[in-house]
């Protein structure tokens, strides 16, 4: 079983749609949680951190459920520029080691 | 100025050759990493150095040898390249107590 599991997609949505991605992690000792974004043939970049209380950054909302070991990302009012792969990431050993999920691909169409 | 840079961007070589990839960061970070992203896009950590000291060494064949001449540089040397080594190799860095890792643009290695 992979340490971090995601639905690979692709999720095909029209502009303006709301889309949600889910992620589960297996290591209950995981300490910090993030969503990274990776555009095609580019490097991953931090999108946002995920806190137990839930957090929002503009059109993006992230949630963490430690009991269920489950992380989510909600994107409202999708834009064409949101098309990318979204990587769920957890840390072990403090901040030293990031463990990446395989990513969920999002395609937003006009 | 590029924060984390890698050279070369593309590398095509034959099986059995030895090659090196270089990484430099100008962010003043103490910790650097090498990741491998395979054809299925799975990104996996290989090594991590903190102030030139190896702190993470995942299960990687010993044909792969990282070297950190100073805390701004982390190079990766690969001996006896195999077809399965074909992947994109990303360098990353992280500073102090921050959790964010900054990635370089990647080196696309193709072994024929």
XYZ file of N, CA and C in Angstrom:
666
model
N 0.858 -1.196 0.000
C 0.000 0.000 0.000
C 0.890 1.241 0.000
N 0.561 2.203 -0.921
C 1.355 3.422 -0.975
C 1.090 4.246 0.278
N 2.106 5.009 0.683
C 1.970 5.833 1.882
C 0.930 6.929 1.702
N 0.845 7.464 0.496
C -0.120 8.522 0.204
C -0.843 8.131 -1.080
N -2.165 8.029 -0.988
C -2.938 7.572 -2.141
C -3.878 8.661 -2.647
N -3.920 8.794 -3.957
C -4.817 9.761 -4.591
C -5.453 9.111 -5.810
N -6.630 9.597 -6.163
C -7.268 9.214 -7.413
C -6.498 9.914 -8.524
N -5.936 9.176 -9.486
C -5.108 9.835 -10.505
C -5.887 10.708 -11.484
N -7.216 10.498 -11.559
C -8.022 11.258 -12.513
C -7.787 10.744 -13.923
N -7.910 11.566 -14.991
C -8.089 13.008 -14.872
C -9.514 13.414 -14.534
N -9.618 14.553 -13.874
C -10.891 15.186 -13.633
C -11.061 16.230 -14.735
N -12.093 16.041 -15.546
C -12.386 16.999 -16.617
C -13.568 17.846 -16.191
N -13.358 19.148 -16.010
C -14.434 20.019 -15.561
C -14.495 21.260 -16.442
N -15.698 21.878 -16.549
C -15.790 23.138 -17.308
C -15.350 24.303 -16.431
N -14.968 25.379 -17.066
C -14.648 26.599 -16.322
C -15.804 26.955 -15.404
N -15.467 27.415 -14.219
C -16.498 27.836 -13.278
C -16.989 26.737 -12.356
N -16.631 25.504 -12.659
C -17.088 24.376 -11.831
C -16.332 24.327 -10.507
N -16.930 23.605 -9.574
C -16.265 23.294 -8.300
C -15.809 21.844 -8.361
N -14.584 21.611 -7.945
C -14.046 20.247 -8.008
C -13.329 19.945 -6.700
N -13.419 18.685 -6.278
C -12.783 18.286 -5.012
C -11.880 17.079 -5.239
N -10.730 17.131 -4.603
C -9.793 16.011 -4.652
C -9.616 15.453 -3.247
N -9.428 14.150 -3.172
C -9.215 13.511 -1.884
C -7.891 12.784 -1.855
N -7.444 12.535 -0.653
C -6.149 11.891 -0.476
C -6.192 11.169 0.862
N -5.619 9.972 0.932
C -5.487 9.280 2.221
C -4.023 8.953 2.453
N -3.628 8.937 3.718
C -2.250 8.610 4.049
C -2.240 7.499 5.088
N -1.189 6.691 5.064
C -1.188 5.474 5.882
C -0.413 5.632 7.187
N 0.522 6.590 7.245
C 1.376 6.718 8.423
C 0.733 7.667 9.434
N 0.244 7.101 10.528
C -0.443 7.929 11.528
C 0.509 8.899 12.217
N 1.825 8.693 12.051
C 2.805 9.612 12.645
C 3.078 10.820 11.743
N 2.425 10.892 10.601
C 2.624 12.041 9.704
C 2.268 13.311 10.443
N 3.081 14.332 10.226
C 2.950 15.516 11.058
C 2.403 16.727 10.339
N 2.791 16.905 9.098
C 2.368 18.085 8.359
C 1.869 17.659 6.992
N 1.006 18.504 6.439
C 0.281 18.102 5.237
C 0.197 19.280 4.284
N 0.328 18.962 2.991
C 0.387 20.034 2.000
C -0.265 19.587 0.703
N -0.640 20.559 -0.090
C -0.946 20.338 -1.495
C 0.101 21.080 -2.316
N 0.715 20.341 -3.246
C 1.623 20.934 -4.225
C 0.938 20.861 -5.582
N 1.344 21.758 -6.459
C 0.812 21.776 -7.815
C 1.981 21.549 -8.768
N 1.742 20.715 -9.789
C 2.785 20.487 -10.788
C 2.177 20.660 -12.177
N 2.656 21.657 -12.891
C 2.254 21.842 -14.277
C 3.030 20.873 -15.161
N 2.499 20.636 -16.351
C 3.094 19.657 -17.263
C 4.555 20.000 -17.547
N 5.430 19.055 -17.307
C 6.863 19.172 -17.577
C 7.522 20.297 -16.768
N 6.957 20.596 -15.607
C 7.535 21.597 -14.709
C 7.776 20.987 -13.333
N 8.390 21.770 -12.469
C 8.650 21.305 -11.121
C 7.424 21.503 -10.224
N 7.313 20.716 -9.154
C 6.220 20.928 -8.189
C 6.423 22.241 -7.432
N 5.295 22.880 -7.113
C 5.355 24.111 -6.308
C 4.293 24.024 -5.224
N 4.628 24.559 -4.048
C 3.693 24.526 -2.930
C 2.453 25.343 -3.261
N 1.275 24.715 -3.118
C 0.012 25.418 -3.298
C -0.480 25.945 -1.958
N -0.590 25.044 -0.995
C -1.015 25.461 0.332
C -0.767 24.371 1.366
N -0.658 24.806 2.608
C -0.583 23.860 3.719
C -1.996 23.438 4.095
N -2.098 22.361 4.855
C -3.397 21.854 5.281
C -3.402 21.765 6.794
N -4.364 22.413 7.422
C -4.455 22.417 8.883
C -5.712 21.699 9.322
N -5.677 21.191 10.568
C -6.813 20.418 11.088
C -8.095 21.234 11.096
N -7.954 22.524 11.296
C -9.133 23.381 11.388
C -9.668 23.740 10.008
N -8.971 23.331 8.981
C -9.358 23.718 7.630
C -8.804 25.090 7.306
N -8.417 25.303 6.084
C -7.923 26.621 5.719
C -8.247 26.935 4.273
N -8.334 28.218 4.013
C -8.789 28.687 2.715
C -7.779 29.681 2.165
N -7.568 29.625 0.859
C -6.706 30.601 0.190
C -7.378 30.958 -1.124
N -8.154 32.015 -1.103
C -8.893 32.404 -2.301
C -9.911 31.347 -2.679
N -9.781 30.799 -3.864
C -10.740 29.799 -4.347
C -10.424 28.392 -3.854
N -9.353 28.240 -3.114
C -8.885 26.925 -2.676
C -9.144 26.722 -1.188
N -9.735 25.558 -0.855
C -9.981 25.215 0.543
C -9.417 23.825 0.806
N -8.627 23.709 1.866
C -8.030 22.421 2.230
C -8.564 21.982 3.580
N -8.759 20.679 3.728
C -9.248 20.114 4.983
C -8.403 18.903 5.349
N -8.270 18.693 6.657
C -7.536 17.536 7.169
C -8.392 16.832 8.203
N -8.487 15.537 8.092
C -9.165 14.728 9.104
C -8.147 13.715 9.609
N -7.540 14.022 10.758
C -6.478 13.139 11.287
C -7.018 11.781 11.684
N -8.231 11.739 12.204
C -8.794 10.459 12.665
C -8.952 9.494 11.493
N -9.385 10.038 10.356
C -9.580 9.195 9.175
C -8.352 9.183 8.268
N -7.363 9.986 8.610
C -6.136 10.082 7.816
C -6.478 10.446 6.364
N -7.184 11.548 6.257
C -7.789 11.943 4.996
C -7.577 13.443 4.803
N -7.208 13.823 3.589
C -6.958 15.226 3.251
C -7.777 15.553 2.006
N -8.287 16.758 1.937
C -9.049 17.141 0.752
C -8.644 18.524 0.265
N -8.924 18.748 -1.008
C -8.705 20.063 -1.624
C -9.927 20.386 -2.464
N -10.500 21.551 -2.213
C -11.671 21.995 -2.969
C -11.271 23.226 -3.775
N -11.589 23.198 -5.057
C -11.323 24.358 -5.919
C -12.667 24.871 -6.412
N -12.946 26.121 -6.092
C -14.194 26.738 -6.555
C -13.931 27.588 -7.783
N -14.963 27.762 -8.617
C -14.872 28.657 -9.786
C -13.598 28.352 -10.593
N -13.485 27.113 -11.032
C -12.270 26.671 -11.743
C -11.925 27.577 -12.919
N -10.622 27.814 -13.067
C -10.101 28.586 -14.193
C -9.299 27.654 -15.105
N -9.148 28.075 -16.360
C -8.332 27.280 -17.284
C -6.930 27.082 -16.723
N -6.432 28.108 -16.045
C -5.075 28.058 -15.498
C -4.931 27.100 -14.318
N -6.051 26.576 -13.825
C -5.966 25.579 -12.744
C -5.598 24.191 -13.274
N -5.619 24.016 -14.578
C -5.265 22.717 -15.160
C -3.825 22.373 -14.783
N -3.674 21.258 -14.097
C -2.369 20.854 -13.568
C -2.557 19.528 -12.855
N -1.479 19.001 -12.311
C -1.562 17.841 -11.423
C -1.394 18.330 -9.990
N -2.286 17.876 -9.127
C -2.273 18.288 -7.721
C -1.747 17.132 -6.873
N -0.690 17.417 -6.157
C 0.018 16.395 -5.386
C -0.272 16.561 -3.901
N -0.754 15.506 -3.311
C -0.970 15.478 -1.868
C 0.354 15.070 -1.215
N 0.751 15.776 -0.182
C 2.090 15.575 0.392
C 1.993 15.532 1.912
N 2.662 14.576 2.526
C 2.741 14.525 3.986
C 4.205 14.498 4.395
N 4.477 14.918 5.621
C 5.848 14.861 6.102
C 5.971 13.810 7.205
N 7.131 13.196 7.256
C 7.535 12.358 8.369
C 8.898 12.877 8.805
N 9.345 12.489 9.976
C 10.649 12.947 10.482
C 10.734 14.459 10.503
N 9.754 15.096 11.108
C 9.742 16.555 11.121
C 9.477 17.051 9.724
N 10.181 18.086 9.303
C 9.992 18.621 7.961
C 10.989 18.038 6.968
N 11.799 17.100 7.434
C 12.901 16.665 6.592
C 12.446 15.928 5.347
N 11.456 15.087 5.492
C 11.112 14.195 4.390
C 9.672 14.403 3.948
N 9.510 14.736 2.670
C 8.182 14.833 2.083
C 7.856 13.525 1.384
N 6.634 13.035 1.607
C 6.163 11.856 0.900
C 5.026 12.304 -0.011
N 5.188 12.080 -1.297
C 4.233 12.559 -2.286
C 3.253 11.476 -2.693
N 2.014 11.884 -2.911
C 1.063 11.025 -3.589
C 1.366 11.034 -5.076
N 0.676 10.186 -5.813
C 0.937 10.098 -7.249
C 0.310 11.246 -8.035
N -0.535 12.024 -7.367
C -1.096 13.192 -8.036
C -2.442 12.931 -8.660
N -3.231 13.985 -8.718
C -4.533 13.969 -9.393
C -4.489 15.008 -10.486
N -4.773 14.572 -11.694
C -4.703 15.485 -12.830
C -6.051 16.179 -13.026
N -6.000 17.494 -13.164
C -7.195 18.298 -13.400
C -7.086 18.962 -14.770
N -8.161 18.816 -15.550
C -8.242 19.504 -16.847
C -9.480 20.385 -16.822
N -9.281 21.684 -16.949
C -10.401 22.631 -16.983
C -10.572 23.084 -18.426
N -11.776 22.934 -18.919
C -12.027 23.271 -20.328
C -12.958 24.475 -20.440
N -12.855 25.199 -21.581
C -13.679 26.410 -21.763
C -15.153 26.047 -21.873
N 16.708 36.029 -10.852
C 17.697 34.965 -10.637
C 16.983 33.675 -10.259
N 17.404 32.574 -10.872
C 16.799 31.288 -10.562
C 17.194 30.868 -9.151
N 16.214 30.416 -8.344
C 16.485 30.070 -6.956
C 17.198 28.723 -6.855
N 16.659 27.718 -7.546
C 17.264 26.390 -7.572
C 17.483 26.041 -9.039
N 18.724 25.835 -9.405
C 19.039 25.539 -10.801
C 19.687 24.179 -10.924
N 19.452 23.544 -12.052
C 20.015 22.224 -12.320
C 20.624 22.224 -13.715
N 21.702 21.477 -13.853
C 22.279 21.265 -15.175
C 22.722 19.810 -15.293
N 22.523 19.203 -16.445
C 21.843 19.773 -17.608
C 20.329 19.647 -17.468
N 19.590 20.264 -18.359
C 18.139 20.144 -18.363
C 17.714 18.823 -19.005
N 18.457 18.428 -20.029
C 18.195 17.156 -20.701
C 19.506 16.379 -20.786
N 19.392 15.072 -20.644
C 20.575 14.217 -20.717
C 20.165 12.913 -21.377
N 20.760 12.638 -22.538
C 20.489 11.384 -23.238
C 21.809 10.634 -23.314
N 21.799 9.406 -22.851
C 23.038 8.650 -22.789
C 22.762 7.166 -22.968
N 23.807 6.410 -23.139
C 23.646 4.979 -23.362
C 23.841 4.199 -22.068
N 23.259 3.036 -22.054
C 23.429 2.115 -20.918
C 24.906 1.892 -20.651
N 25.227 1.823 -19.391
C 26.596 1.543 -18.990
C 27.457 2.771 -18.759
N 26.985 3.931 -19.274
C 27.763 5.163 -19.084
C 27.628 5.674 -17.652
N 28.534 6.604 -17.306
C 28.485 7.307 -16.022
C 28.178 8.781 -16.304
N 27.250 9.350 -15.530
C 26.889 10.749 -15.753
C 26.661 11.452 -14.425
N 26.765 12.783 -14.486
C 26.518 13.601 -13.296
C 25.488 14.677 -13.591
N 24.710 15.005 -12.565
C 23.761 16.114 -12.624
C 24.144 17.067 -11.487
N 24.101 18.369 -11.809
C 24.503 19.352 -10.796
C 23.306 20.180 -10.352
N 23.326 20.593 -9.102
C 22.271 21.439 -8.548
C 22.889 22.526 -7.698
N 22.331 23.725 -7.839
C 22.798 24.861 -7.043
C 21.593 25.657 -6.572
N 21.644 26.114 -5.331
C 20.574 26.989 -4.836
C 21.195 28.261 -4.255
N 20.523 29.388 -4.550
C 21.024 30.688 -4.066
C 20.098 31.275 -3.007
N 19.388 30.392 -2.307
C 18.421 30.821 -1.297
C 19.011 30.849 0.100
N 20.256 30.395 0.244
C 20.862 30.324 1.574
C 20.310 29.191 2.419
N 19.664 28.220 1.795
C 19.077 27.098 2.529
C 20.146 26.120 3.011
N 19.797 25.432 4.109
C 20.747 24.470 4.682
C 20.529 23.053 4.171
N 19.331 22.768 3.684
C 18.973 21.390 3.349
C 18.650 21.280 1.863
N 19.216 20.247 1.243
C 18.967 19.999 -0.177
C 18.589 18.544 -0.378
N 17.875 18.309 -1.457
C 17.305 16.989 -1.717
C 17.481 16.610 -3.198
N 17.479 15.294 -3.425
C 17.284 14.762 -4.768
C 16.035 13.893 -4.761
N 15.190 14.116 -5.781
C 13.996 13.318 -5.990
C 14.058 12.705 -7.385
N 13.378 11.567 -7.537
C 13.236 10.940 -8.844
C 11.750 10.868 -9.180
N 11.380 11.318 -10.387
C 9.989 11.193 -10.838
C 9.978 10.280 -12.041
N 9.345 9.127 -11.872
C 9.391 8.107 -12.920
C 8.320 8.358 -13.984
N 8.202 7.417 -14.899
C 7.290 7.599 -16.042
C 5.832 7.650 -15.607
N 5.527 7.101 -14.448
C 4.163 7.169 -13.921
C 3.970 8.416 -13.075
N 4.914 9.315 -13.105
C 4.837 10.618 -12.439
C 4.944 10.522 -10.920
N 5.385 9.361 -10.409
C 5.507 9.223 -8.974
C 6.822 9.863 -8.521
N 6.723 10.813 -7.601
C 7.886 11.580 -7.140
C 8.360 10.984 -5.819
N 9.618 10.542 -5.792
C 10.101 9.853 -4.600
C 11.457 10.412 -4.174
N 11.603 10.622 -2.885
C 12.859 11.161 -2.387
C 13.966 10.116 -2.512
N 15.174 10.598 -2.837
C 16.331 9.713 -2.919
C 17.307 10.021 -1.777
N 17.729 11.276 -1.700
C 18.733 11.698 -0.726
C 18.388 13.074 -0.171
N 18.930 13.334 1.034
C 18.857 14.680 1.575
C 20.145 14.995 2.305
N 20.610 16.219 2.138
C 21.809 16.701 2.820
C 21.442 17.934 3.631
N 22.020 18.013 4.827
C 21.872 19.205 5.645
C 23.272 19.711 5.970
N 23.586 20.925 5.543
C 24.933 21.471 5.760
C 26.018 20.480 5.360
N 25.907 19.942 4.184
C 26.871 19.025 3.568
C 26.866 17.629 4.186
N 25.976 17.377 5.134
C 25.935 16.064 5.776
C 24.719 15.265 5.300
N 24.943 14.014 4.920
C 23.859 13.159 4.451
C 22.926 12.823 5.600
N 21.621 13.134 5.448
C 20.676 12.842 6.531
C 19.573 11.893 6.094
N 19.301 11.809 4.826
C 18.316 10.848 4.331
C 18.950 10.101 3.164
N 18.873 8.781 3.222
C 19.373 7.940 2.138
C 18.357 6.827 1.971
N 17.425 7.032 1.042
C 16.397 6.036 0.828
C 17.007 4.823 0.135
N 16.189 3.821 -0.112
C 16.691 2.605 -0.744
C 16.971 2.901 -2.207
N 18.198 3.281 -2.457
C 18.633 3.664 -3.796
C 19.854 2.809 -4.133
N 19.948 2.292 -5.356
C 21.134 1.510 -5.722
C 22.407 2.299 -5.476
N 23.476 1.610 -5.069
C 24.699 2.348 -4.754
C 25.426 2.843 -5.996
N 24.816 2.646 -7.160
C 25.333 3.293 -8.367
C 25.092 4.802 -8.310
N 24.175 5.204 -7.438
C 23.856 6.629 -7.277
C 24.667 7.165 -6.103
N 25.456 8.190 -6.351
C 26.242 8.758 -5.262
C 26.103 10.273 -5.251
N 25.462 10.802 -4.207
C 25.349 12.253 -4.082
C 26.631 12.826 -3.474
N 26.870 14.105 -3.800
C 28.017 14.804 -3.200
C 27.634 16.253 -2.991
N 27.955 16.746 -1.806
C 27.648 18.141 -1.489
C 28.945 18.858 -1.140
N 29.542 19.563 -2.091
C 30.808 20.257 -1.824
C 30.645 21.430 -0.858
N 29.458 22.034 -0.869
C 29.123 23.078 0.099
C 27.610 23.119 0.187
N 27.074 23.916 1.113
C 25.635 23.780 1.360
C 24.779 24.360 0.235
N 25.391 25.053 -0.706
C 24.636 25.588 -1.843
C 24.607 24.642 -3.033
N 25.346 23.562 -2.969
C 25.461 22.650 -4.107
C 25.221 21.215 -3.677
N 24.494 20.497 -4.523
C 24.299 19.062 -4.312
C 24.297 18.415 -5.687
N 25.288 17.564 -5.913
C 25.425 16.905 -7.202
C 25.038 15.443 -7.071
N 24.692 14.856 -8.200
C 24.309 13.438 -8.211
C 25.083 12.750 -9.317
N 25.875 11.766 -8.947
C 26.643 11.000 -9.924
C 26.019 9.620 -10.052
N 25.858 9.167 -11.269
C 25.247 7.866 -11.498
C 26.208 7.024 -12.330
N 26.583 5.881 -11.776
C 27.469 4.949 -12.495
C 26.649 3.896 -13.227
N 27.254 3.368 -14.294
C 26.679 2.202 -14.993
C 25.186 2.366 -15.231
N 24.814 3.408 -15.941
C 23.400 3.726 -16.149
C 22.632 2.570 -16.753
N 21.382 2.414 -16.263
C 20.480 1.365 -16.722
C 19.224 2.010 -17.316
N 18.508 1.209 -18.134
C 17.283 1.727 -18.758
C 16.314 2.265 -17.710
N 16.236 1.568 -16.583
C 15.293 1.959 -15.529
C 15.649 3.254 -14.822
N 16.818 3.782 -15.114
C 17.206 5.068 -14.514
C 16.577 6.241 -15.257
N 15.971 5.963 -16.416
C 15.323 7.031 -17.180
C 14.188 7.618 -16.343
N 14.253 8.914 -16.135
C 13.283 9.599 -15.280
C 13.615 11.087 -15.295
N 12.797 11.848 -14.576
C 13.142 13.252 -14.328
C 13.672 13.340 -12.899
N 14.834 13.914 -12.736
C 15.451 14.074 -11.421
C 15.328 15.530 -10.998
N 14.706 15.719 -9.838
C 14.509 17.065 -9.307
C 15.383 17.273 -8.088
N 16.003 18.426 -8.052
C 16.706 18.879 -6.873
C 15.768 19.833 -6.127
N 15.867 19.887 -4.812
C 15.046 20.810 -4.024
C 15.847 21.305 -2.838
N 15.410 22.425 -2.280
C 16.081 22.918 -1.077
C 15.031 23.436 -0.095
N 15.436 23.483 1.167
C 14.558 23.955 2.245
C 15.415 24.684 3.264
N 14.857 25.739 3.841
C 15.644 26.533 4.775
C 15.093 26.531 6.174
N 15.967 26.384 7.173
C 15.653 26.540 8.586
C 14.464 25.724 9.024
N 13.509 26.388 9.699
C 12.338 25.677 10.224
C 11.176 25.707 9.234
N 11.397 26.280 8.066
C 10.329 26.313 7.067
C 10.082 24.923 6.518
N 8.822 24.639 6.222
C 8.489 23.338 5.655
C 8.531 23.335 4.135
N 8.499 24.522 3.532
C 8.367 24.572 2.080
C 9.660 24.162 1.398
N 9.533 23.293 0.439
C 10.678 22.919 -0.381
C 10.551 23.591 -1.746
N 11.667 24.126 -2.217
C 11.717 24.775 -3.521
C 12.433 23.835 -4.481
N 11.771 23.568 -5.586
C 12.296 22.597 -6.532
C 12.994 23.286 -7.702
N 14.032 22.604 -8.199
C 14.644 23.035 -9.439
C 13.788 22.593 -10.618
N 14.171 22.985 -11.835
C 13.353 22.700 -13.018
C 13.408 21.254 -13.489
N 14.302 20.466 -12.891
C 14.368 19.059 -13.269
C 15.396 18.774 -14.350
N 15.915 17.564 -14.312
C 16.803 17.056 -15.371
C 16.152 15.801 -15.933
N 15.845 15.861 -17.218
C 15.187 14.707 -17.858
C 16.268 13.790 -18.404
N 16.445 12.649 -17.753
C 17.470 11.669 -18.141
C 16.838 10.555 -18.958
N 17.389 10.310 -20.123
C 16.937 9.209 -20.974
C 18.119 8.284 -21.228
N 17.956 7.047 -20.843
C 19.009 6.041 -21.048
C 18.571 5.122 -22.178
N 19.394 5.023 -23.204
C 19.020 4.197 -24.373
C 19.883 2.929 -24.462
